[in-house]
Short mmCIF file of C-alpha atoms in Angstrom, two decimals:
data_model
loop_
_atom_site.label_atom_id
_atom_site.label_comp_id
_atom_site.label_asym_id
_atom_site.label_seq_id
_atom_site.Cartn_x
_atom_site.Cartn_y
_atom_site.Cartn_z
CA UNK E 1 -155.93 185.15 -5.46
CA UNK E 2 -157.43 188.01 -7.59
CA UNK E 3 -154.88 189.03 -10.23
CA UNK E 4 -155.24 193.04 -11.16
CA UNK E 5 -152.04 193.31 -13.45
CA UNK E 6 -150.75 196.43 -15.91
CA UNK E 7 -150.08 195.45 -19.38
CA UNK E 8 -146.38 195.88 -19.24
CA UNK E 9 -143.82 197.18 -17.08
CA UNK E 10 -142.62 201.31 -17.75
CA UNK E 11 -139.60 201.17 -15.50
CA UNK E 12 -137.59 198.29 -14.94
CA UNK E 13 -135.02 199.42 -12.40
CA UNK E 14 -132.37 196.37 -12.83
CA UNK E 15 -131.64 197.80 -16.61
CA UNK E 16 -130.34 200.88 -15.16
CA UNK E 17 -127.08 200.79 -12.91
CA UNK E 18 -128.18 203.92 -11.09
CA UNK E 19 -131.63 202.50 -10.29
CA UNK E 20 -129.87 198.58 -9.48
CA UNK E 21 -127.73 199.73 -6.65
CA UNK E 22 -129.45 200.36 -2.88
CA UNK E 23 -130.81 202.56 -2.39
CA UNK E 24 -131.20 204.15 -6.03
CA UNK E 25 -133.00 207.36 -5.14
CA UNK E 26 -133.26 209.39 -7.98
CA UNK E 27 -134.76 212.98 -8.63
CA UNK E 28 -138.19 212.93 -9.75
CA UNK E 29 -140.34 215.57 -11.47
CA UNK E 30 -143.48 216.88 -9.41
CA UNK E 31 -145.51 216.58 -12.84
CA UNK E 32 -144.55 212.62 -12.76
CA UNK E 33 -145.75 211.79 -9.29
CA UNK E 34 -149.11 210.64 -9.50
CA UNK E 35 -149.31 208.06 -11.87
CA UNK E 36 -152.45 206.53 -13.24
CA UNK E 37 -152.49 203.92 -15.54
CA UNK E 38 -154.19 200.96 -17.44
CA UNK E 39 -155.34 199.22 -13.93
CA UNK E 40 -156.66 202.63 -12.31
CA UNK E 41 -160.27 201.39 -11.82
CA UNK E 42 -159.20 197.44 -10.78
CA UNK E 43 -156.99 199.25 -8.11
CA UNK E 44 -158.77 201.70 -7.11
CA UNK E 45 -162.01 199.56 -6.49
CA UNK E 46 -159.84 196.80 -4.81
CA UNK E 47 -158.40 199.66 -2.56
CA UNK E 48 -161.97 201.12 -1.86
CA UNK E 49 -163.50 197.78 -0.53
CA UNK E 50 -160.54 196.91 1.50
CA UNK E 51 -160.77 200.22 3.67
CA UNK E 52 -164.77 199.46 3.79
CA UNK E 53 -164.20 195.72 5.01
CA UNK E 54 -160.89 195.31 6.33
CA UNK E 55 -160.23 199.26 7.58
CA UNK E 56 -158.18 198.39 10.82
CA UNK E 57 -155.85 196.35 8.49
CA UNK E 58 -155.31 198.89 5.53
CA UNK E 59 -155.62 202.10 7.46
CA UNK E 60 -153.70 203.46 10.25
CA UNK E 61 -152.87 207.12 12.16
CA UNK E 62 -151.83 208.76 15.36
CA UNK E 63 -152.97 212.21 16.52
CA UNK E 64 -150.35 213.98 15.35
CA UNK E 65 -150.77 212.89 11.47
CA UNK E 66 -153.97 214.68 11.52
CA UNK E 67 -152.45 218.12 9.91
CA UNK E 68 -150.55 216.59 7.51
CA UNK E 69 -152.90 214.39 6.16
CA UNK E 70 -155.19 217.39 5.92
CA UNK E 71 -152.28 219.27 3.97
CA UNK E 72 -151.40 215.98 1.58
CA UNK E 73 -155.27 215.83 0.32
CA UNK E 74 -155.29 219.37 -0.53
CA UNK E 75 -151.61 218.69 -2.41
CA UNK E 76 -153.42 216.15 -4.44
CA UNK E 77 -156.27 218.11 -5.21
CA UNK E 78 -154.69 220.79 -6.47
CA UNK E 79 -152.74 218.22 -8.44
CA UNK E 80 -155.86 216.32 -10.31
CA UNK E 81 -156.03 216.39 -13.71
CA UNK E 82 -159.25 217.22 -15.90
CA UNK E 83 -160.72 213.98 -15.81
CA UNK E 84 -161.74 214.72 -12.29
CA UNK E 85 -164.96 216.86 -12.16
CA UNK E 86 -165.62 218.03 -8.84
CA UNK E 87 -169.01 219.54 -7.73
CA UNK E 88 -168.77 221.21 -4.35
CA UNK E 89 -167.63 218.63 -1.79
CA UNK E 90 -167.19 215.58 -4.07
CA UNK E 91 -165.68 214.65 -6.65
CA UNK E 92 -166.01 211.99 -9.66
CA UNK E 93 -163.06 210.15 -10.14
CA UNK E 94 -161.71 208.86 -13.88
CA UNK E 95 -163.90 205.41 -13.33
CA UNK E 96 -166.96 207.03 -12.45
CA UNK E 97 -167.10 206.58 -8.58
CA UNK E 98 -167.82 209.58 -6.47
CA UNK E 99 -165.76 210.65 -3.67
CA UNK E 100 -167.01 212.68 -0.43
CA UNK E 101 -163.95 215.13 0.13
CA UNK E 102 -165.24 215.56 3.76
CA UNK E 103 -167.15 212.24 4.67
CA UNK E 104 -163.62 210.51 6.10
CA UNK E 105 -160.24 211.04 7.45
CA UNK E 106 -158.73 213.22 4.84
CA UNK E 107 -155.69 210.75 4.74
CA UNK E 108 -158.30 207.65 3.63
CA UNK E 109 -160.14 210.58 1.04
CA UNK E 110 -156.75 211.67 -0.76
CA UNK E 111 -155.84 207.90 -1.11
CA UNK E 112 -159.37 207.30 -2.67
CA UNK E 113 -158.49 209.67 -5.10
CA UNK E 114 -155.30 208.58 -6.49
CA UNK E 115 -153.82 205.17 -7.01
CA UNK E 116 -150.87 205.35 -4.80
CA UNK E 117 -150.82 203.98 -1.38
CA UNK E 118 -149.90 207.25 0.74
CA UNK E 119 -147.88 206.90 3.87
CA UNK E 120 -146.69 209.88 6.31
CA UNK E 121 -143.68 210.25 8.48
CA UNK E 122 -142.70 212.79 10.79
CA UNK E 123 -139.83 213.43 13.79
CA UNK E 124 -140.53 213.69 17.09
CA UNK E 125 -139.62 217.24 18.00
CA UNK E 126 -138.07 217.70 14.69
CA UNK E 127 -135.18 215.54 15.54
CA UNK E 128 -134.14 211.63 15.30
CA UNK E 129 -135.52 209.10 12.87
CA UNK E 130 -138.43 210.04 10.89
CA UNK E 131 -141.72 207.87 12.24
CA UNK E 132 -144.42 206.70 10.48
CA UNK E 133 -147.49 208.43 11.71
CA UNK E 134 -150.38 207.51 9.35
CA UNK E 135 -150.84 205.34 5.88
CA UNK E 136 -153.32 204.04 4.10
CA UNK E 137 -151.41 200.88 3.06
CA UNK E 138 -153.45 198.44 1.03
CA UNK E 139 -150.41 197.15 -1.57
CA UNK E 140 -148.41 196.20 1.00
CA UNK E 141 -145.51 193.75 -0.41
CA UNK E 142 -145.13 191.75 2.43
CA UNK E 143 -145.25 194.11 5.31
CA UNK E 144 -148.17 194.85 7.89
CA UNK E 145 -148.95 198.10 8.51
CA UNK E 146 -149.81 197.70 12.37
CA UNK E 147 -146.05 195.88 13.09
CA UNK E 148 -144.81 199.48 11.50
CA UNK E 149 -147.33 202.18 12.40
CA UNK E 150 -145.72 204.94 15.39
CA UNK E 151 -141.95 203.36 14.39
CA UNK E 152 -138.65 204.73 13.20
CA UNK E 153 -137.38 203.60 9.52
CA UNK E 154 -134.64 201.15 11.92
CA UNK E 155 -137.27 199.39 13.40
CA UNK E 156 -139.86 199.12 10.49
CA UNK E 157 -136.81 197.85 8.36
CA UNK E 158 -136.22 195.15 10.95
CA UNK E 159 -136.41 192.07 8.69
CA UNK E 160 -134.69 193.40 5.70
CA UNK E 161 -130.99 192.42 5.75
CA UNK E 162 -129.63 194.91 3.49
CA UNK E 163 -130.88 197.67 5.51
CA UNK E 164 -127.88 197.73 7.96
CA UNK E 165 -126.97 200.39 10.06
CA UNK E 166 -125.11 202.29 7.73
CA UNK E 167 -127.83 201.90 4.78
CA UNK E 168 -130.33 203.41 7.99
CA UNK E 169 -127.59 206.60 8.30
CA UNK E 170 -128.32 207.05 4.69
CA UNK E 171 -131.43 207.04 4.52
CA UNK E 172 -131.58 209.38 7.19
CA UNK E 173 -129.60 211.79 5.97
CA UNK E 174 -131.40 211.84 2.88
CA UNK E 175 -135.15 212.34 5.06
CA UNK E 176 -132.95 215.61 6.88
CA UNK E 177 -131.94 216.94 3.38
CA UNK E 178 -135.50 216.89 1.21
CA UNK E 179 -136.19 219.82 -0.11
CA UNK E 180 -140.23 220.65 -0.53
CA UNK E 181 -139.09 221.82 -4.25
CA UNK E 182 -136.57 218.23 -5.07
CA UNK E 183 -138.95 215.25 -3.95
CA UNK E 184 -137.05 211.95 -4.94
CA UNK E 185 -137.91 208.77 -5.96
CA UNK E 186 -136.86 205.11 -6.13
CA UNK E 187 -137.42 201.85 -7.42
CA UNK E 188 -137.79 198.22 -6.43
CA UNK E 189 -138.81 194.96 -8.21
CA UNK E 190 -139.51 191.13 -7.22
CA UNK E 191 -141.01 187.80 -8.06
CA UNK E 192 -143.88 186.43 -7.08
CA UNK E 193 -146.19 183.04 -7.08
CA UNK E 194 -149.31 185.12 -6.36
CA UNK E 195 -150.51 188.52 -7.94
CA UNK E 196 -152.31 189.77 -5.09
CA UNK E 197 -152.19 193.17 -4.25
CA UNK E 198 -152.87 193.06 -1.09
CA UNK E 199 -149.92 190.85 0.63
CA UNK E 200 -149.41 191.77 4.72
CA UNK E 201 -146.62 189.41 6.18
CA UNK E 202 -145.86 189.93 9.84
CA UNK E 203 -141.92 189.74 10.32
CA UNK E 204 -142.14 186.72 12.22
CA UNK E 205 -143.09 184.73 9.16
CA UNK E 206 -140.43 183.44 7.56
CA UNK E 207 -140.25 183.77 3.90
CA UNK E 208 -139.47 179.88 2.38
CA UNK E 209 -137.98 179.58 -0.96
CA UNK E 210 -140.41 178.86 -3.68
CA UNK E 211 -140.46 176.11 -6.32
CA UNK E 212 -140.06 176.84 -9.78
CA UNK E 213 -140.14 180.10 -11.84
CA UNK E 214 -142.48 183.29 -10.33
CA UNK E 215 -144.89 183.72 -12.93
CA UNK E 216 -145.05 187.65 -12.04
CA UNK E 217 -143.13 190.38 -11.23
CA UNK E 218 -143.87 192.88 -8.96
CA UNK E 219 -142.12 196.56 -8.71
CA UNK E 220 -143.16 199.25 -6.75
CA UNK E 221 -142.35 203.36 -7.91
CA UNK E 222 -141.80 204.81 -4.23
CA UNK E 223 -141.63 208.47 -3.93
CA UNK E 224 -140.44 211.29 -1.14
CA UNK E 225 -141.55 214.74 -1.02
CA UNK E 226 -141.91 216.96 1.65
CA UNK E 227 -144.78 218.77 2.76
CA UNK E 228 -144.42 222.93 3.04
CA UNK E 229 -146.63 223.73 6.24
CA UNK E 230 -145.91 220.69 8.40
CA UNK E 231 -142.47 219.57 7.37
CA UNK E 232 -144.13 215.89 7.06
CA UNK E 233 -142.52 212.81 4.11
CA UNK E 234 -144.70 211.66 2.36
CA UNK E 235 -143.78 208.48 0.97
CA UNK E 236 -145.98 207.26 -1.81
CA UNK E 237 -146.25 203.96 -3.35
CA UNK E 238 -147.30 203.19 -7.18
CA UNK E 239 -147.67 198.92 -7.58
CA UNK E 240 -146.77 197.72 -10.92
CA UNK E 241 -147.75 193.70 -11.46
CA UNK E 242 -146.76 192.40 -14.75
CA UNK E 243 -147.08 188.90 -15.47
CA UNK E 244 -143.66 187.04 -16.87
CA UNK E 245 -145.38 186.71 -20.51
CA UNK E 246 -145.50 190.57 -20.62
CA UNK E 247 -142.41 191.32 -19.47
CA UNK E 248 -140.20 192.30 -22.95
CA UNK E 249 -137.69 190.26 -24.01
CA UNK E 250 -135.03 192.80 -22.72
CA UNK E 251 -136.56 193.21 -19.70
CA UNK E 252 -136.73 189.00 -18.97
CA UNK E 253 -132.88 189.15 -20.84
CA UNK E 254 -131.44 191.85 -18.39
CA UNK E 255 -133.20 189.59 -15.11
CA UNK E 256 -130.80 186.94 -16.26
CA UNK E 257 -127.64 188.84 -15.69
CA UNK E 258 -129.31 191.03 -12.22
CA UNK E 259 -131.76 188.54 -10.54
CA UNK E 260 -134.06 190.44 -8.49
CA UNK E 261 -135.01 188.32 -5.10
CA UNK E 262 -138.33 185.94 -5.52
CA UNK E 263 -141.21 186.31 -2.67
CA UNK E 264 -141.68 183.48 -0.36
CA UNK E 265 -143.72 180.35 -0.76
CA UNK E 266 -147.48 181.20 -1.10
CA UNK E 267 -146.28 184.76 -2.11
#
């Protein structure tokens, strides 16, 4: 268990009714995309020796991600504040370590850069369910990236009962409709035993209720934008893990009257 945790929680989406109901997407300002914040360096360092020991289980793309990936690092480039200093083909980030913009897949470079887990999604032929081509997952909240990798959103939603077949039409209609200039984001929060970052559950284990009060919470700031040249979603993932104590008093008040769900046992 290796607890990285932010000092309190920005958003808490069950105090606003927009952000409460499924599946509360909600404009979102270009300049607010790419957050980083008080655990930037415990993340980021976390994130950079997972892809170096575990790659095949943080890391995955098919051919066709390739041009997107290339067009999503050069997005984030452009979108790096001053605190980067870049000298030729690398680049320093904010905690010091130095990045080789050309030494490795550019989707596993742009996600060493920022502190958002970066998936991609495309349609086959420009038509049907958007699939997930590529991510660099190493947050993942009880999902694992190779059960999801080269499937639609219906099948990578497989376990999660509230994405029913009408939720999937909505979401789909909402992939068909994103504008390069309106990306869109959403929010989601839950309780958990353990503050581990890195969480994969395979579908086929079952979550079991815990015992007693989660001593964390968990909520994740999940963006959509589209890219210009290849028409590819990128869906991008911020973690927040706050423990209970540093939740405010509002925020542990307003749980009482919307419970968010609680991980499994062990989670």
């Amino acid at each position: 268990m290796e607890e990285i945790c932010q000092d309190s929680l920005p958003f808490a989406p069950w105090m606003h009714p927009a952000t409460r109901r499924l599946p509360g997407i909600q404009p979102l300002d270009m300049g607010d995309w790419l957050v980083r914040d008080e655990a930037f360096a415990a993340q980021m360092a976390l994130r950079d020796r997972l892809l170096e020991e575990r790659r095949e289980d943080v890391f995955r793309a098919l051919p066709e991600a390739l041009t997107a990936a290339e067009e999503l690092l050069q997005l984030i480039l452009s979108r790096l504040d001053d605190s980067y200093r870049r000298d030729g083909r690398r680049i320093t980030r904010p905690d010091g370590v130095t990045v080789d913009l050309e030494g490795d897949y550019p989707l596993i470079v742009a996600a060493r850069l920022v502190q958002e887990d970066l998936c991609l999604l495309d349609q086959n032929g420009g038509a049907g369910e958007h699939i997930l081509t590529g991510a660099v997952l190493c947050f993942p909240a009880s999902w694992t990236l190779a059960q999801k990798i080269g499937h639609p959103m219906t099948r990578i939603h497989v376990p999660v009962e509230e994405y029913t077949d009408n939720m999937a039409a909505r979401v789909q209609r909402l992939f068909d409709a994103l504008h390069v200039d309106r990306p869109l984001w959403r929010a989601n929060a839950l309780l958990y035993h353990d503050p581990s970052l890195f969480q994969p559950r395979r579908e086929d284990d079952r979550r079991q209720a815990p015992k007693g009060r989660a001593n964390y919470l968990r909520s994740e700031r999940q963006s959509l934008l589209r890219l210009p040249q290849t028409r590819a979603v990128v869906f991008s993932i911020h973690t927040w893990v706050v423990p209970w104590a540093r939740l405010s008093d509002e925020q542990r008040a307003g749980l009482d009257i919307h419970p968010v769900e609680t991980a499994g046992q062990g989670a």
